[in-house]
Coordinates of N, CA, C and O in Angstrom, one line a residue:
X1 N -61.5 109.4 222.3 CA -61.2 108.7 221.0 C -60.0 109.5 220.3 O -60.0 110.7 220.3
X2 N -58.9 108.7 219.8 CA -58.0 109.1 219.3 C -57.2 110.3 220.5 O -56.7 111.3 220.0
X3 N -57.2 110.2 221.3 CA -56.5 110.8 222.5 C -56.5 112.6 222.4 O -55.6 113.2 222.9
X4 N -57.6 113.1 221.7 CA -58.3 114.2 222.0 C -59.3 114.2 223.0 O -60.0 113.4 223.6
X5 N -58.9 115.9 223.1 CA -59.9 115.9 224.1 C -61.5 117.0 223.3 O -61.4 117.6 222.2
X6 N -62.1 117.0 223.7 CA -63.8 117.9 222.9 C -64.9 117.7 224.0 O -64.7 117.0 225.0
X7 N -66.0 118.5 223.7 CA -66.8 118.6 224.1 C -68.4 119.5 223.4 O -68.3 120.3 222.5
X8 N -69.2 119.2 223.7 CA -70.1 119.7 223.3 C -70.8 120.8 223.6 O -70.9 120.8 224.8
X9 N -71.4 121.7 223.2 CA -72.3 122.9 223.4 C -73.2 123.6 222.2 O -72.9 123.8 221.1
X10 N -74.3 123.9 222.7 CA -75.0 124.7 222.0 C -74.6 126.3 222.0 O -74.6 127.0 223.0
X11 N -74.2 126.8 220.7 CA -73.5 128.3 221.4 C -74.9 129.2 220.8 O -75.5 128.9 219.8
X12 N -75.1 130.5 221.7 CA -75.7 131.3 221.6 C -75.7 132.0 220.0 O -74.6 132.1 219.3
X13 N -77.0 132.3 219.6 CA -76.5 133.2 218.7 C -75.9 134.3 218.6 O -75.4 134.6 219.7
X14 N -75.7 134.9 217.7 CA -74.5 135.8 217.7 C -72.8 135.6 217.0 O -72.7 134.8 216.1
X15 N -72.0 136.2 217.4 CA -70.3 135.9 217.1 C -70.0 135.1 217.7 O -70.8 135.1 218.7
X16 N -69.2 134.1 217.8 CA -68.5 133.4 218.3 C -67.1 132.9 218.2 O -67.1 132.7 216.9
X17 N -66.2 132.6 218.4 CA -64.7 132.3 217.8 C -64.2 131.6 218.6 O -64.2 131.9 219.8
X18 N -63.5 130.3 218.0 CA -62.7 129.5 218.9 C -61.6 128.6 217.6 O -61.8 128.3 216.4
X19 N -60.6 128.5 218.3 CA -59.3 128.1 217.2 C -58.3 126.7 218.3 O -57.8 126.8 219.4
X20 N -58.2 126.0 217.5 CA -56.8 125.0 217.7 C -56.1 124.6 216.8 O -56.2 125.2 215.7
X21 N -55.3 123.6 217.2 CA -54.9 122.9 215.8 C -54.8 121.6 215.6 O -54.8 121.2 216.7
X22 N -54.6 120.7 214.8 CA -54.8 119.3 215.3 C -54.2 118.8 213.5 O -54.4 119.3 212.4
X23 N -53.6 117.7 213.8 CA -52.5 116.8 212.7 C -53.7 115.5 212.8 O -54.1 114.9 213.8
X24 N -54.1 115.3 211.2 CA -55.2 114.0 211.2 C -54.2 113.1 210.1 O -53.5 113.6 209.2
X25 N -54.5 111.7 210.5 CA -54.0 111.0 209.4 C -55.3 110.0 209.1 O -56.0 109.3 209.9
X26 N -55.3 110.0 207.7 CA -56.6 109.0 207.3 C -55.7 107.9 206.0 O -54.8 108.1 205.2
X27 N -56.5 106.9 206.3 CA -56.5 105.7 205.3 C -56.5 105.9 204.1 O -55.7 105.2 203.3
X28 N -57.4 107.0 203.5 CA -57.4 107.5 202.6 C -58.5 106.3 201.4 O -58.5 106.3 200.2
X29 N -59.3 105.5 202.4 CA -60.1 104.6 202.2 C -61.6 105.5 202.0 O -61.8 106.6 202.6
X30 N -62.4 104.9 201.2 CA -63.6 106.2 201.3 C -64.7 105.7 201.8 O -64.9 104.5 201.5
X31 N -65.7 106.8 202.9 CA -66.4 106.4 203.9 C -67.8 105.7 203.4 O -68.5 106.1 202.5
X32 N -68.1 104.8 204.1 CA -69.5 104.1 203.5 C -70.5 105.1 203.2 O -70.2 106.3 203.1
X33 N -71.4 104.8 203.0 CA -72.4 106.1 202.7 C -74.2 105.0 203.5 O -74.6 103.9 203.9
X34 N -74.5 105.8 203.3 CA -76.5 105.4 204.1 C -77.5 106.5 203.3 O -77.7 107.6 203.6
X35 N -78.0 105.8 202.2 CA -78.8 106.9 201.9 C -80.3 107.3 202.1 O -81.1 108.0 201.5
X36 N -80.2 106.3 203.4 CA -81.4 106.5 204.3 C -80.8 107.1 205.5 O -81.4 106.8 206.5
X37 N -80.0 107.9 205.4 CA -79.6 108.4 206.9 C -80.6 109.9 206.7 O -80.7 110.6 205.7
X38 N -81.1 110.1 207.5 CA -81.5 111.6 208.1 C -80.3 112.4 208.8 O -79.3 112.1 209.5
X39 N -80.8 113.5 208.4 CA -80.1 114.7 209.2 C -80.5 115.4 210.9 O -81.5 116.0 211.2
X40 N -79.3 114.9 212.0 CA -79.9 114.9 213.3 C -79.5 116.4 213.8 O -78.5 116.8 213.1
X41 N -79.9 116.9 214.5 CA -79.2 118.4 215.2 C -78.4 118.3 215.7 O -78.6 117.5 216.7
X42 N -77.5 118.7 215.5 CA -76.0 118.4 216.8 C -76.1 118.1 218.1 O -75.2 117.6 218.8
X43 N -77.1 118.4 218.6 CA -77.5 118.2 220.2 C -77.8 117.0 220.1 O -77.5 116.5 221.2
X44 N -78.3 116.2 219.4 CA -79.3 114.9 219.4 C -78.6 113.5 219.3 O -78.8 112.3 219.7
X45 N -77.2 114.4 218.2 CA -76.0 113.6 217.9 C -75.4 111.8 219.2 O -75.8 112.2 220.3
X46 N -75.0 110.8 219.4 CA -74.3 110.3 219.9 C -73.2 111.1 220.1 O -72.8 111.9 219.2
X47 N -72.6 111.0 221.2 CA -71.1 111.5 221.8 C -70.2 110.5 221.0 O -69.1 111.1 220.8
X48 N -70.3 109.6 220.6 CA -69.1 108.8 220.0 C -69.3 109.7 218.7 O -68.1 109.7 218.2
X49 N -70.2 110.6 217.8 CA -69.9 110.8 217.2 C -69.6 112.1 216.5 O -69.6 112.6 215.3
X50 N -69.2 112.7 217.8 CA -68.3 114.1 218.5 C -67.0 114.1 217.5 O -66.8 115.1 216.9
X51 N -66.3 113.2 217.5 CA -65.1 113.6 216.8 C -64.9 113.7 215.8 O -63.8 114.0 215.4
X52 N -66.3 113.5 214.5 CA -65.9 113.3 213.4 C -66.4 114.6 212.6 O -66.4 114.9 211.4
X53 N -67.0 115.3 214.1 CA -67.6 116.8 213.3 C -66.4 118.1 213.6 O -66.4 119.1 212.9
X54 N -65.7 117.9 214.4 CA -64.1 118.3 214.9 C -63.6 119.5 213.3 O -63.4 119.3 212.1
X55 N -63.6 120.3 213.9 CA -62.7 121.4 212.5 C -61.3 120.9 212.8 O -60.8 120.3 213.8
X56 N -60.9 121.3 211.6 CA -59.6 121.0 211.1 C -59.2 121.8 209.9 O -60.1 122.0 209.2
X57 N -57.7 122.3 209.4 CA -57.1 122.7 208.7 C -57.4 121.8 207.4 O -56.4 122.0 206.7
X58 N -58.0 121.1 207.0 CA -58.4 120.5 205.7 C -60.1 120.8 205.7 O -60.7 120.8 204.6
X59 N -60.9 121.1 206.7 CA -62.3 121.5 206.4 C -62.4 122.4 207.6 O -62.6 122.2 208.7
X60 N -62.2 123.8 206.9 CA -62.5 125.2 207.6 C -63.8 125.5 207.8 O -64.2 126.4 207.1
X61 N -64.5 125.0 208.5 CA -66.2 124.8 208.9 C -66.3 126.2 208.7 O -66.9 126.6 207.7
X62 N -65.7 127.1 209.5 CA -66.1 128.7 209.3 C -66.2 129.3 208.0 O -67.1 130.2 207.6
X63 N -65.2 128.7 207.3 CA -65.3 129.5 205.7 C -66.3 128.7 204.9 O -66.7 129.2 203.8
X64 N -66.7 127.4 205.4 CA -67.4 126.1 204.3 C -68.8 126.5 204.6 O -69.4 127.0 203.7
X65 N -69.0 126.4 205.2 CA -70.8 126.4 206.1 C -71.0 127.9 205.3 O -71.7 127.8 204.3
X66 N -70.7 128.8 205.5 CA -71.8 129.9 204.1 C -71.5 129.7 203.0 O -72.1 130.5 202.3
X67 N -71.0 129.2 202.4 CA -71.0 128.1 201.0 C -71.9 127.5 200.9 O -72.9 127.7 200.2
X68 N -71.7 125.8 202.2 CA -72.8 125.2 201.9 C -73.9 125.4 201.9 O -74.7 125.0 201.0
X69 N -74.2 126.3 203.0 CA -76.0 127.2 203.0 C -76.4 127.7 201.6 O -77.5 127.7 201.1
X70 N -75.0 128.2 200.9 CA -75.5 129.2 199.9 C -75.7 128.1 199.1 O -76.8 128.0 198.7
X71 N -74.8 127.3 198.8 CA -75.5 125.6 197.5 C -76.5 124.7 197.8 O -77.2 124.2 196.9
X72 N -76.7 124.4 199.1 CA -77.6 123.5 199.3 C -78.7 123.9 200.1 O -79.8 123.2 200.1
X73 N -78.5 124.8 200.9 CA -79.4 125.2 201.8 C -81.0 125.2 201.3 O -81.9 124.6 202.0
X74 N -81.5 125.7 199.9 CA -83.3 125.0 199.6 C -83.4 123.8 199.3 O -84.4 123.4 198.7
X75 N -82.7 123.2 199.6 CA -82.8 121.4 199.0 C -84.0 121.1 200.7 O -84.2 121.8 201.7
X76 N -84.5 119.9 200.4 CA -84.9 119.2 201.6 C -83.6 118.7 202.3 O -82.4 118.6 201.9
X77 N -84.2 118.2 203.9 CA -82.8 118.3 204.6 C -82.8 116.2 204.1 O -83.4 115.6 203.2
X78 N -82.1 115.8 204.7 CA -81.3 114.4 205.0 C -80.5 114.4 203.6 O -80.1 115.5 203.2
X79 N -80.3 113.5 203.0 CA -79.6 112.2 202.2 C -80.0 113.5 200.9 O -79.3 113.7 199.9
X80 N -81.1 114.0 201.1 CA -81.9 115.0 199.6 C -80.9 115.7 199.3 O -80.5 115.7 198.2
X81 N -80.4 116.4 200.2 CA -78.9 117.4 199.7 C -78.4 117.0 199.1 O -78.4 117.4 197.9
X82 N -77.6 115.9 199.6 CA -76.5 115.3 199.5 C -76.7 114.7 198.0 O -75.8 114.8 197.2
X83 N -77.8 114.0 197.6 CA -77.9 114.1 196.2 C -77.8 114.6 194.9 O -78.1 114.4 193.8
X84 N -77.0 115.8 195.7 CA -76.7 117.4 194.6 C -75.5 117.0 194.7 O -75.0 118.0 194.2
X85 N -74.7 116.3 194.9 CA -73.4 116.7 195.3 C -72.7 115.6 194.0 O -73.5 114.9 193.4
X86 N -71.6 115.6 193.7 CA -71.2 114.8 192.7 C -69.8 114.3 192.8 O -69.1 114.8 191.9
X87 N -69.2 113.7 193.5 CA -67.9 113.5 193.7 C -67.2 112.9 192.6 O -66.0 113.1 192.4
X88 N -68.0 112.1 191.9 CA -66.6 111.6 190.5 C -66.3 112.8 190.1 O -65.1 112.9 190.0
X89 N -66.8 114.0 189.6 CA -66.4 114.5 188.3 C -65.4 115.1 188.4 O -64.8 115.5 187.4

């Protein structure tokens, strides 16, 4: 999809480090929402929807993810988080 290439894995705990780089262009249209969606474990994920979890220079997963643990991490998991979140303001 979109003429990348990816793959999936479970990585051990511990350190880990991996880097590329990659040029995204979006519509700038804003994504539907489901607020009956559940939260699946990456392993359980569909492969089609591999590419949209992809790091990138606009969402530095490495620096975001102990943020997000640290804001939302006691919430209940699915859609419940995400109800903390507030995008108009």
């Amino acid at each position: 999809m979109f003429g990348n290439r990816g793959c999936r894995f479970v990585a051990p705990e511990g350190e880990l480090r991996l880097s590329n780089s990659s040029l995204i262009r979006d519509s700038g249209e804003p994504d539907k929402q489901d607020f009956q969606a559940r939260e699946v474990p990456v392993q359980e994920l569909p492969t089609e929807t591999l590419p949209y979890l992809m790091n990138s220079r606009y969402c530095e997963v490495d620096l975001l993810s102990p943020i997000a643990a640290g804001l939302f991490g006691e919430f209940l998991v699915d859609m419940a988080r995400a109800g903390h979140l507030r995008l108009d303001s």
